[in-house]
């Protein structure tokens, strides 16, 4: 029930358009009833050879209803589809905005394919709710009332008969179908989503699958889900066929019964025989209003299943409580005190009571073995997660007091996984500052030392980088990331393994460029590679979430502890 109310709430300002579409829906069926009734009257009367003047009203009526039916149907379809598609557009934007608030912390529990399936498939399924579930019951009631008022002129038995037939067709049959369908609609939506998610996963991992010879195995998994989907679809299609057949059976049986009730009235002289066909065809055509109801129940179940999945994602509590108050972020000293953090209340501490500070313009390196908690610390600085114990202060305020979006504007990030959009190099760099002037853009490109690589491209920085920048090398991608950071011109620079995966020469060249990027900025670098650390003001060595050593490179080497061991291990290997 709650889901239905939320779905109705989404309609918002589209209510008026939906209402107009509903009125046109009634007028369409009303015109159809009028068309068949006047046609029946015309044919029956014509058999008695009256003068053409006596038939002129019926002739005009046939013409009017014939044309109005088409016009009303067009208007009804146009208005309802227009309103629904606008509505779905709003839902997609609303859903994406909600996802942004959940990213990245809370989105990890869902496969990217599952999210894609929800934003594309489930939102698309909701279309049926607004088009085929909401209006039909109301139209059916209005048409029933209108037709009953007409039939009441001739016999109340006809009224009771029509109400009975509408009741069976509009209520009992849908309940029966719902019973036979059980959870199939829910399963169908879930399986369709699973299929989409698996497809997305298979496509993104196609290189790995081919490299490890697992394409056949993946194809089998897809095939299994596809089979399940096919079986469910088959069942649902059979059910909708059965629904239509039963619907027609009820309509035609009702027509027989109307004849059974009205023929004696004509024989007894209580009714003019001309109206016999009028009544039968008017009643028969009124069923157009009730025939979609069994299918509406099916679409209702599907829409509820889709909405449930949508709301489940949207209702997830963000990892970071948004603060709207403090947006005046002043760049200052970063002070970390007794900071402890775990990703969930059940899991172990990933950061355990750590304290350190970074002055404005200082350069800090965070090093340590894999899993020590280095990236976690950055996640907390960027407020992707909020810490539970201890404090992180930026300038005069606790980090948690700042608006997360606003806070991120003072950080420039160059990470190991630079995501590139399927756009031109220029647009990918501009992401950091969409309103940057051409001059600022050129300056960033120049300082990121991209000229040589751009010169080799026929379209320069208008070259498209392809899906996730597949057309670029690792070094070229990192130069784009550096150009982004330069363009953003943020006072605090975060470098998360910026040279990982690069060969020694490219690494050296990139580090040279990064050194220039660091000038005048507070810098925090996370690295496994213990090279070039002599230029850092402070090095923190993390192990299992604790700071085990702290100082400058020369001092740490002299101590001959963990840093010394890691340093030697790496330099011996090199
Ligand atoms: P690496 O150098 O390999 O990147 P790291 O020092 O950066 O490692 P973190 O990525 O901070 O380490 O991870 C620290 C611990 O936290 C690891 O045990 C990891 O499994 C866990 N962890 C990281 N991200 C999450 C997450 N989103 N949910 C739960 N646990 C996580």
Coordinates of C-alpha atoms and ligand atoms in Angstrom, one line a residue:
X1 CA 0.0 0.0 0.0
X2 CA 2.8 2.3 1.0
X3 CA 4.5 1.6 -2.4
X4 CA 1.2 2.5 -4.2
X5 CA 1.0 5.8 -2.4
X6 CA 4.6 6.6 -3.2
X7 CA 3.9 5.8 -6.9
X8 CA 0.9 8.1 -6.9
X9 CA 2.9 10.8 -5.2
X10 CA 5.4 10.7 -8.0
X11 CA 2.7 11.9 -10.4
X12 CA 2.9 15.4 -8.8
X13 CA 2.0 18.1 -11.3
X14 CA 1.2 15.5 -14.1
X15 CA -2.2 14.9 -12.4
X16 CA -4.0 17.4 -14.6
X17 CA -2.7 15.8 -17.8
X18 CA -3.6 12.3 -16.5
X19 CA -7.1 13.5 -15.7
X20 CA -7.6 15.0 -19.2
X21 CA -6.3 11.7 -20.7
X22 CA -8.9 9.9 -18.5
X23 CA -11.7 12.1 -19.8
X24 CA -10.6 11.4 -23.4
X25 CA -10.4 7.7 -22.6
X26 CA -14.1 7.8 -21.5
X27 CA -15.1 9.8 -24.5
X28 CA -13.4 7.4 -26.8
X29 CA -15.3 4.4 -25.5
X30 CA -18.4 6.6 -25.3
X31 CA -18.0 7.4 -29.0
X32 CA -17.6 3.7 -29.8
X33 CA -20.8 2.9 -27.9
X34 CA -22.5 5.8 -29.7
X35 CA -21.2 4.6 -33.1
X36 CA -22.4 1.0 -32.7
X37 CA -25.7 2.0 -31.2
X38 CA -26.5 4.6 -33.9
X39 CA -25.3 2.2 -36.6
X40 CA -27.6 -0.5 -35.2
X41 CA -30.5 1.9 -35.1
X42 CA -29.8 3.1 -38.7
X43 CA -29.7 -0.5 -40.1
X44 CA -32.7 -1.7 -38.1
X45 CA -34.7 1.4 -39.1
X46 CA -33.7 1.2 -42.7
X47 CA -35.2 -2.3 -42.9
X48 CA -38.6 -0.6 -42.3
X49 CA -38.1 1.7 -45.4
X50 CA -38.6 5.1 -43.7
X51 CA -38.0 8.4 -45.6
X52 CA -34.4 9.6 -45.7
X53 CA -35.2 12.6 -43.5
X54 CA -36.2 10.2 -40.7
X55 CA -32.8 8.7 -40.8
X56 CA -30.8 11.9 -41.1
X57 CA -30.1 12.3 -37.4
X58 CA -28.8 8.7 -37.2
X59 CA -26.6 9.3 -40.3
X60 CA -25.1 12.4 -38.8
X61 CA -24.6 10.5 -35.5
X62 CA -22.7 7.7 -37.3
X63 CA -20.5 10.2 -39.0
X64 CA -19.9 12.2 -35.8
X65 CA -19.1 9.2 -33.6
X66 CA -16.9 7.6 -36.3
X67 CA -14.7 10.7 -36.5
X68 CA -14.9 11.6 -32.8
X69 CA -13.8 8.1 -31.7
X70 CA -10.6 8.4 -33.7
X71 CA -9.9 12.0 -32.6
X72 CA -10.6 11.2 -28.9
X73 CA -8.4 8.1 -29.0
X74 CA -5.5 10.0 -30.6
X75 CA -5.8 12.8 -27.9
X76 CA -6.1 10.3 -25.1
X77 CA -3.0 8.3 -26.3
X78 CA -1.0 11.5 -27.0
X79 CA -1.7 13.2 -23.7
X80 CA -1.3 10.1 -21.5
X81 CA 2.0 9.0 -23.2
X82 CA 3.4 12.5 -23.2
X83 CA 2.6 12.9 -19.5
X84 CA 4.0 9.4 -18.7
X85 CA 7.2 9.8 -20.6
X86 CA 7.9 13.2 -18.9
X87 CA 7.1 11.6 -15.6
X88 CA 9.6 8.7 -16.3
X89 CA 12.2 11.3 -17.3
X90 CA 11.7 13.0 -13.9
X91 CA 11.9 9.6 -12.1
X92 CA 15.2 8.8 -13.8
X93 CA 16.8 12.1 -12.9
X94 CA 15.4 11.8 -9.3
X95 CA 16.8 8.2 -9.1
X96 CA 20.2 9.3 -10.4
X97 CA 20.4 12.2 -7.9
X98 CA 19.7 9.8 -5.1
X99 CA 22.4 7.5 -6.3
X100 CA 24.9 10.3 -6.3
X101 CA 24.2 10.8 -2.6
X102 CA 24.9 7.1 -2.0
X103 CA 28.1 6.9 -4.0
X104 CA 30.5 5.4 -3.5
X105 CA 30.0 3.9 0.0
X106 CA 26.5 2.5 -0.3
X107 CA 26.5 1.5 -4.0
X108 CA 29.1 -1.2 -3.5
X109 CA 26.5 -3.6 -2.4
X110 CA 24.8 -3.6 -5.8
X111 CA 26.3 -4.8 -9.1
X112 CA 26.6 -1.9 -11.6
X113 CA 24.5 -4.0 -14.0
X114 CA 21.8 -4.2 -11.3
X115 CA 21.7 -0.4 -10.9
X116 CA 21.6 0.0 -14.7
X117 CA 18.8 -2.5 -14.9
X118 CA 16.9 -0.5 -12.3
X119 CA 17.4 2.9 -13.9
X120 CA 16.5 1.5 -17.3
X121 CA 14.3 -1.5 -16.9
X122 CA 12.4 -0.9 -13.7
X123 CA 11.7 2.7 -14.4
X124 CA 10.4 1.6 -17.9
X125 CA 8.1 -1.0 -16.2
X126 CA 6.5 1.9 -14.2
X127 CA 5.3 3.2 -17.5
X128 CA 2.6 0.5 -17.4
X129 CA 1.5 1.7 -14.0
X130 CA 0.7 5.2 -15.2
X131 CA -0.6 4.1 -18.6
X132 CA -2.4 0.8 -18.0
X133 CA -3.1 0.5 -14.3
X134 CA -4.3 3.8 -13.0
X135 CA -6.9 5.0 -15.6
X136 CA -8.7 1.8 -16.7
X137 CA -10.6 1.0 -13.5
X138 CA -11.9 4.6 -13.3
X139 CA -12.9 4.6 -17.0
X140 CA -14.6 1.2 -16.5
X141 CA -16.7 2.6 -13.6
X142 CA -17.7 5.7 -15.5
X143 CA -18.7 3.7 -18.6
X144 CA -20.6 1.2 -16.5
X145 CA -22.6 4.0 -14.9
X146 CA -23.3 5.6 -18.3
X147 CA -24.4 2.4 -20.0
X148 CA -26.5 1.3 -17.0
X149 CA -28.4 4.7 -17.1
X150 CA -29.1 4.0 -20.8
X151 CA -30.2 0.4 -20.2
X152 CA -32.4 1.4 -17.3
X153 CA -34.8 3.0 -19.8
X154 CA -35.6 -0.5 -21.1
X155 CA -35.3 -2.9 -18.3
X156 CA -33.6 -3.1 -14.9
X157 CA -32.8 -6.8 -15.6
X158 CA -30.4 -5.6 -18.3
X159 CA -28.8 -3.2 -15.7
X160 CA -28.2 -6.1 -13.2
X161 CA -26.9 -8.3 -16.0
X162 CA -24.3 -5.7 -17.1
X163 CA -23.2 -4.9 -13.5
X164 CA -22.8 -8.7 -13.0
X165 CA -20.7 -9.1 -16.1
X166 CA -18.6 -6.1 -15.3
X167 CA -18.1 -7.5 -11.8
X168 CA -16.9 -10.9 -13.1
X169 CA -14.7 -9.4 -15.8
X170 CA -13.3 -6.5 -13.9
X171 CA -12.9 -8.0 -10.4
X172 CA -13.3 -11.8 -10.2
X173 CA -11.2 -12.6 -13.3
X174 CA -8.3 -10.3 -12.3
X175 CA -8.4 -11.9 -8.8
X176 CA -8.3 -15.4 -10.4
X177 CA -5.4 -14.3 -12.7
X178 CA -3.6 -12.8 -9.8
X179 CA -4.0 -16.1 -7.9
X180 CA -2.7 -18.1 -10.8
X181 CA 0.2 -15.7 -11.3
X182 CA 1.2 -15.8 -7.7
X183 CA 4.8 -14.4 -7.4
X184 CA 5.5 -14.9 -11.1
X185 CA 5.4 -11.1 -11.9
X186 CA 7.9 -10.4 -9.1
X187 CA 10.1 -13.2 -10.3
X188 CA 9.9 -12.0 -13.9
X189 CA 11.1 -8.5 -12.9
X190 CA 13.9 -9.9 -10.7
X191 CA 15.0 -12.4 -13.4
X192 CA 15.0 -9.7 -16.1
X193 CA 17.1 -7.5 -13.9
X194 CA 19.5 -10.4 -13.1
X195 CA 19.8 -11.1 -16.8
X196 CA 20.7 -7.5 -17.6
X197 CA 23.2 -7.4 -14.7
X198 CA 24.9 -10.6 -15.9
X199 CA 25.1 -9.2 -19.5
X200 CA 26.7 -6.0 -18.3
X201 CA 29.2 -7.9 -16.1
X202 CA 30.0 -10.3 -19.0
X203 CA 30.5 -7.4 -21.4
X204 CA 32.8 -5.3 -19.1
X205 CA 34.8 -8.4 -18.2
X206 CA 34.9 -9.9 -21.7
X207 CA 38.7 -9.5 -22.0
X208 CA 39.4 -11.3 -18.7
X209 CA 36.9 -14.0 -19.6
X210 CA 38.6 -14.6 -22.9
X211 CA 42.0 -14.5 -21.4
X212 CA 41.1 -17.2 -18.8
X213 CA 39.1 -19.2 -21.2
X214 CA 35.8 -18.7 -19.3
X215 CA 33.6 -17.4 -22.0
X216 CA 31.9 -20.8 -22.4
X217 CA 31.2 -21.0 -18.7
X218 CA 29.8 -17.4 -18.6
X219 CA 27.6 -18.2 -21.7
X220 CA 26.2 -21.2 -19.7
X221 CA 25.3 -18.9 -16.8
X222 CA 23.6 -16.5 -19.1
X223 CA 21.8 -19.3 -20.8
X224 CA 20.5 -20.7 -17.5
X225 CA 19.1 -17.3 -16.5
X226 CA 17.7 -16.8 -20.0
X227 CA 15.9 -20.2 -19.8
X228 CA 14.4 -19.2 -16.5
X229 CA 13.3 -15.9 -17.9
X230 CA 11.8 -17.6 -21.0
X231 CA 9.9 -20.1 -18.8
X232 CA 8.4 -17.2 -16.7
X233 CA 7.6 -15.2 -19.8
X234 CA 6.0 -18.2 -21.4
X235 CA 3.8 -18.8 -18.3
X236 CA 2.8 -15.1 -18.1
X237 CA 2.0 -15.1 -21.9
X238 CA -0.2 -18.2 -21.5
X239 CA -2.0 -16.5 -18.6
X240 CA -2.6 -13.4 -20.6
X241 CA -3.9 -15.5 -23.5
X242 CA -6.2 -17.3 -21.1
X243 CA -7.4 -14.0 -19.7
X244 CA -8.3 -12.7 -23.1
X245 CA -10.1 -15.9 -24.0
X246 CA -12.1 -15.9 -20.7
X247 CA -12.9 -12.2 -21.2
X248 CA -14.3 -12.8 -24.7
X249 CA -16.3 -15.8 -23.4
X250 CA -17.9 -13.6 -20.7
X251 CA -18.6 -10.8 -23.2
X252 CA -20.3 -13.1 -25.7
X253 CA -22.3 -15.0 -23.1
X254 CA -23.6 -11.6 -21.8
X255 CA -24.7 -10.7 -25.4
X256 CA -26.6 -14.0 -25.5
X257 CA -28.3 -13.2 -22.2
X258 CA -29.2 -9.7 -23.3
X259 CA -30.9 -11.2 -26.3
X260 CA -32.6 -13.7 -24.1
X261 CA -33.9 -10.9 -21.9
X262 CA -34.9 -8.4 -24.6
X263 CA -36.5 -10.6 -27.3
X264 CA -39.5 -11.4 -25.0
X265 CA -39.9 -7.6 -24.4
X266 CA -40.2 -7.0 -28.1
X267 CA -42.6 -10.0 -28.5
X268 CA -44.8 -8.5 -25.7
X269 CA -44.7 -5.1 -27.4
X270 CA -43.0 -3.5 -24.4
X271 CA -40.1 -2.5 -26.7
X272 CA -39.8 -1.4 -30.2
X273 CA -37.9 -4.1 -32.2
X274 CA -35.6 -1.4 -33.7
X275 CA -33.9 -1.0 -30.3
X276 CA -33.1 -4.7 -30.0
X277 CA -29.8 -4.4 -31.9
X278 CA -29.1 -1.0 -30.4
X279 CA -29.2 -2.4 -26.9
X280 CA -27.1 -5.5 -27.7
X281 CA -24.4 -3.6 -29.6
X282 CA -24.3 -0.7 -27.0
X283 CA -23.8 -3.2 -24.2
X284 CA -21.3 -5.2 -26.1
X285 CA -19.2 -2.2 -27.0
X286 CA -19.2 -1.0 -23.4
X287 CA -17.0 -4.0 -22.5
X288 CA -14.1 -2.3 -24.2
X289 CA -13.8 -0.4 -20.9
X290 CA -13.6 -3.5 -18.7
X291 CA -11.5 -5.9 -20.9
X292 CA -8.1 -4.2 -20.0
X293 CA -8.7 -4.8 -16.3
X294 CA -7.3 -8.3 -15.9
X295 CA -4.2 -7.2 -17.6
X296 CA -4.1 -4.1 -15.4
X297 CA -3.8 -6.4 -12.4
X298 CA -0.8 -8.1 -14.1
X299 CA 0.9 -4.8 -14.8
X300 CA 0.1 -3.6 -11.2
X301 CA 2.0 -6.6 -9.8
X302 CA 4.9 -6.0 -12.2
X303 CA 5.0 -2.3 -11.4
X304 CA 4.9 -2.9 -7.6
X305 CA 7.8 -5.3 -8.0
X306 CA 9.8 -2.8 -10.0
X307 CA 8.9 0.1 -7.6
X308 CA 9.9 -2.0 -4.6
X309 CA 13.4 -2.5 -6.1
X310 CA 13.7 1.1 -7.0
X311 CA 12.7 2.3 -3.5
X312 CA 14.9 -0.2 -1.8
X313 CA 17.9 1.4 -3.4
X314 CA 16.6 5.0 -3.0
X315 CA 15.8 4.4 0.7
X316 CA 19.3 3.3 1.6
X317 CA 20.7 5.5 4.3
X318 CA 23.7 7.5 2.9
X319 CA 27.0 6.7 4.6
X320 CA 27.5 10.4 5.1
X321 CA 25.0 12.6 6.8
X322 CA 24.6 15.7 4.6
X323 CA 25.2 19.0 6.3
X324 CA 23.6 21.9 4.6
X325 CA 24.8 24.6 7.0
X326 CA 28.6 25.0 6.6
X327 CA 29.7 25.7 3.1
X328 CA 32.3 28.4 3.9
X329 CA 35.2 26.0 3.7
X330 CA 38.5 27.6 4.5
X331 CA 41.6 25.7 3.6
X332 CA 43.7 25.3 6.8
X333 CA 45.7 22.8 8.8
X334 CA 44.4 19.2 8.8
X335 CA 44.4 17.8 12.3
X336 CA 43.7 14.1 12.8
X337 CA 43.3 13.0 16.5
X338 CA 42.6 9.6 17.9
X339 CA 40.8 8.5 14.7
X340 CA 39.3 5.1 14.6
X341 CA 37.2 3.7 11.8
X342 CA 35.5 0.5 10.7
X343 CA 33.4 0.0 7.6
X344 CA 30.5 -1.5 9.5
X345 CA 29.7 -2.0 13.2
X346 CA 30.3 -5.8 12.8
X347 CA 33.7 -5.5 11.1
X348 CA 37.2 -4.9 12.6
X349 CA 38.8 -1.5 13.0
X350 CA 40.5 -0.5 9.7
X351 CA 42.0 2.6 11.4
X352 CA 42.9 2.3 15.0
X353 CA 43.5 5.4 17.1
X354 CA 45.7 7.4 14.7
X355 CA 46.8 11.0 15.2
X356 CA 48.8 13.3 12.9
X357 CA 48.6 16.7 11.4
X358 CA 49.4 18.4 8.1
X359 CA 50.2 22.1 7.9
X360 CA 49.1 24.3 5.0
X361 CA 51.5 23.6 2.1
X362 CA 53.1 20.6 3.7
X363 CA 53.8 17.3 1.9
X364 CA 52.7 14.1 3.6
X365 CA 53.3 10.6 2.3
X366 CA 51.3 7.6 3.7
X367 CA 53.0 4.3 3.1
X368 CA 52.5 0.8 4.4
X369 CA 51.7 -2.8 3.3
X370 CA 48.6 -3.6 1.4
X371 CA 45.4 -3.5 3.5
X372 CA 47.0 -1.1 6.1
X373 CA 44.2 1.4 5.7
X374 CA 45.9 4.0 3.5
X375 CA 43.0 4.5 1.0
X376 CA 40.5 4.4 3.8
X377 CA 42.1 7.5 5.3
X378 CA 41.6 9.3 1.9
X379 CA 38.0 8.1 1.8
X380 CA 37.5 9.8 5.2
X381 CA 39.1 13.1 4.0
X382 CA 36.8 13.2 1.0
X383 CA 33.8 12.3 3.2
X384 CA 32.9 9.2 1.2
X385 CA 32.4 7.7 4.6
X386 CA 32.1 9.3 8.0
X387 CA 34.3 8.3 11.0
X388 CA 32.8 7.1 14.2
X389 CA 35.5 7.9 16.8
X390 CA 38.1 10.6 17.1
X391 CA 38.3 13.7 15.0
X392 CA 39.5 15.2 11.7
X393 CA 39.6 18.9 11.7
X394 CA 40.1 21.1 8.7
X395 CA 41.0 24.7 9.7
X396 CA 38.7 25.6 12.6
X397 CA 36.0 22.9 12.1
X398 CA 35.3 19.3 12.3
X399 CA 35.2 17.7 8.8
X400 CA 31.7 16.3 9.5
X401 CA 30.4 19.8 9.9
X402 CA 31.1 20.6 6.2
X403 CA 28.8 20.0 3.3
X404 CA 30.3 17.0 1.6
X405 CA 29.9 18.4 -2.0
X406 CA 31.4 21.7 -1.0
X407 CA 34.2 20.0 0.9
X408 CA 35.3 18.1 -2.2
X409 CA 35.9 21.3 -4.1
X410 CA 39.0 22.0 -2.1
X411 CA 40.6 18.6 -3.0
X412 CA 42.3 17.8 -6.3
X413 CA 42.6 14.0 -6.7
X414 CA 44.9 12.0 -9.0
X415 CA 44.1 8.4 -8.4
X416 CA 45.3 5.1 -9.7
X417 CA 42.0 4.5 -11.5
X418 CA 41.3 7.6 -13.5
X419 CA 37.9 7.2 -15.0
X420 CA 37.6 8.6 -18.5
X421 CA 34.3 9.3 -20.1
X422 CA 33.5 8.4 -23.7
X423 CA 34.1 11.9 -24.8
X424 CA 36.9 14.1 -26.2
X425 CA 40.1 14.7 -24.3
X426 CA 39.1 18.3 -23.9
X427 CA 35.7 17.4 -22.4
X428 CA 37.4 14.9 -20.1
X429 CA 39.7 17.5 -18.7
X430 CA 36.9 20.2 -18.5
X431 CA 35.0 17.9 -16.1
X432 CA 37.2 19.4 -13.3
X433 CA 35.9 22.9 -14.1
X434 CA 33.1 23.0 -16.7
X435 CA 33.2 26.8 -16.9
X436 CA 36.9 27.0 -17.5
X437 CA 38.0 29.4 -20.3
X438 CA 39.9 28.1 -23.3
X439 CA 43.0 29.8 -21.9
X440 CA 42.8 28.0 -18.6
X441 CA 42.3 24.7 -20.4
X442 CA 45.3 25.3 -22.6
X443 CA 47.4 26.2 -19.5
X444 CA 46.4 23.0 -17.7
X445 CA 47.3 20.9 -20.8
X446 CA 50.6 22.7 -21.1
X447 CA 51.6 22.2 -17.4
X448 CA 50.5 18.6 -17.5
X449 CA 53.0 18.2 -20.4
X450 CA 50.5 16.7 -22.7
X451 CA 51.7 18.6 -25.8
X452 CA 53.9 15.8 -27.1
X453 CA 51.1 13.2 -26.9
X454 CA 48.5 15.5 -28.3
X455 CA 50.7 16.4 -31.2
X456 CA 50.6 12.7 -32.3
X457 CA 46.8 12.7 -32.4
X458 CA 45.2 13.8 -35.7
X459 CA 42.4 15.6 -33.9
X460 CA 44.5 16.9 -31.0
X461 CA 42.5 17.3 -27.8
X462 CA 39.2 16.9 -29.7
X463 CA 40.2 13.2 -30.0
X464 CA 37.6 10.9 -28.5
X465 CA 39.1 8.6 -25.9
X466 CA 36.6 5.7 -26.3
X467 CA 34.9 3.7 -23.6
X468 CA 36.8 4.4 -20.4
X469 CA 39.7 5.7 -22.4
X470 CA 40.6 2.4 -23.9
X471 CA 42.4 4.2 -26.8
X472 CA 44.9 5.8 -24.3
X473 CA 48.0 4.4 -22.5
X474 CA 48.3 4.4 -18.7
X475 CA 50.7 7.3 -18.8
X476 CA 48.4 9.3 -21.1
X477 CA 45.4 8.7 -18.8
X478 CA 47.4 9.9 -15.8
X479 CA 48.4 13.1 -17.7
X480 CA 44.7 13.8 -18.2
X481 CA 44.1 13.2 -14.5
X482 CA 46.9 15.7 -13.7
X483 CA 45.5 18.2 -16.2
X484 CA 42.1 17.9 -14.4
X485 CA 43.8 18.6 -11.0
X486 CA 45.6 21.6 -12.5
X487 CA 42.4 23.0 -14.0
X488 CA 40.5 22.5 -10.7
X489 CA 43.3 24.3 -9.0
X490 CA 42.3 23.0 -5.5
X491 CA 44.5 23.9 -2.5
X492 CA 44.8 20.3 -1.3
X493 CA 46.2 17.6 -3.6
X494 CA 45.5 14.0 -3.0
X495 CA 47.6 11.5 -5.0
X496 CA 46.5 7.9 -4.6
X497 CA 49.1 5.6 -6.2
X498 CA 49.3 8.0 -9.2
X499 CA 52.0 6.0 -11.0
X500 CA 50.9 2.4 -10.3
X501 CA 51.1 0.2 -13.3
X502 CA 53.4 2.5 -15.3
X503 CA 56.8 1.5 -16.5
X504 CA 59.8 3.0 -14.8
X505 CA 60.5 5.7 -17.4
X506 CA 56.9 6.8 -17.7
X507 CA 56.7 6.8 -13.9
X508 CA 59.7 9.1 -13.6
X509 CA 58.2 11.5 -16.2
X510 CA 54.8 11.5 -14.5
X511 CA 56.4 12.1 -11.1
X512 CA 58.4 15.1 -12.6
X513 CA 55.1 16.6 -13.7
X514 CA 53.4 15.8 -10.4
X515 CA 56.2 17.6 -8.5
X516 CA 55.3 20.8 -10.4
X517 CA 51.6 20.2 -9.5
X518 CA 52.5 20.0 -5.8
X519 CA 54.1 23.5 -5.7
X520 CA 52.1 25.7 -3.4
X521 CA 49.6 23.0 -2.4
X522 CA 49.1 20.8 0.6
X523 CA 49.9 17.3 -0.7
X524 CA 49.0 13.9 0.6
X525 CA 50.4 11.0 -1.4
X526 CA 49.6 7.4 -0.9
X527 CA 52.1 5.1 -2.4
X528 CA 53.5 1.6 -2.4
X529 CA 56.5 2.8 -4.4
X530 CA 59.1 4.1 -1.9
X531 CA 60.9 6.3 -4.5
X532 CA 61.1 10.1 -4.5
X533 CA 60.0 10.2 -0.8
X534 CA 63.0 12.4 0.1
X535 CA 61.0 15.4 -1.1
X536 CA 58.2 14.7 1.4
X537 CA 58.1 16.8 4.7
X538 CA 56.6 13.8 6.6
X539 CA 56.1 10.1 6.0
X540 CA 53.5 8.1 8.0
X541 CA 54.0 4.3 8.0
X542 CA 50.7 2.5 8.5
X543 CA 50.4 -1.1 9.5
X544 CA 47.1 -2.8 10.3
X545 CA 45.4 0.5 10.8
X546 CA 48.0 1.9 13.2
X547 CA 50.8 4.4 12.7
X548 CA 53.9 2.5 13.5
X549 CA 56.5 5.0 12.3
X550 CA 56.5 8.7 11.5
X551 CA 59.2 11.1 10.3
X552 CA 61.3 12.0 7.3
X553 CA 62.9 9.5 5.0
X554 CA 66.4 9.8 6.3
X555 CA 65.3 9.4 9.9
X556 CA 63.0 6.4 9.1
X557 CA 65.8 4.7 7.3
X558 CA 68.2 5.3 10.2
X559 CA 65.7 3.6 12.6
X560 CA 65.9 0.4 10.5
X561 CA 62.3 -0.7 11.3
X562 CA 59.3 -1.4 9.0
X563 CA 60.0 1.5 6.5
X564 CA 63.6 0.5 6.3
X565 CA 62.6 -3.2 5.5
X566 CA 60.0 -2.1 2.9
X567 CA 62.5 0.3 1.4
X568 CA 65.2 -2.3 1.1
X569 CA 62.8 -5.0 -0.2
X570 CA 61.8 -2.7 -3.0
X571 CA 65.2 -1.4 -3.9
X572 CA 66.8 -4.9 -3.8
X573 CA 64.1 -6.1 -6.2
X574 CA 64.7 -3.1 -8.5
Ligands
LIG1 P1 46.2 -1.1 -0.8 O1 47.5 -0.6 -0.7 O2 46.2 -2.6 -1.2 O3 45.2 -0.3 -1.6 P2 45.2 0.1 1.6 O4 46.3 0.3 2.6 O5 44.8 1.3 0.8 O6 45.5 -1.2 0.7 P3 42.5 0.0 2.3 O7 42.0 -0.1 0.9 O8 42.3 1.2 3.1 O9 44.0 -0.5 2.4 O10 41.7 -1.2 3.1 C1 42.0 -1.4 4.5 C2 41.0 -2.6 4.9 O11 39.7 -2.2 4.8 C3 41.2 -3.8 4.1 O12 41.2 -4.9 5.0 C4 40.0 -3.9 3.2 O13 39.5 -5.2 2.9 C5 38.9 -3.1 4.0 N1 38.0 -2.4 3.1 C6 38.4 -1.5 2.2 N2 37.3 -1.0 1.6 C7 36.2 -1.5 2.2 C8 34.8 -1.4 2.1 N3 34.2 -0.6 1.2 N4 34.0 -2.2 2.8 C9 34.5 -3.0 3.8 N5 35.9 -3.2 4.0 C10 36.7 -2.4 3.2

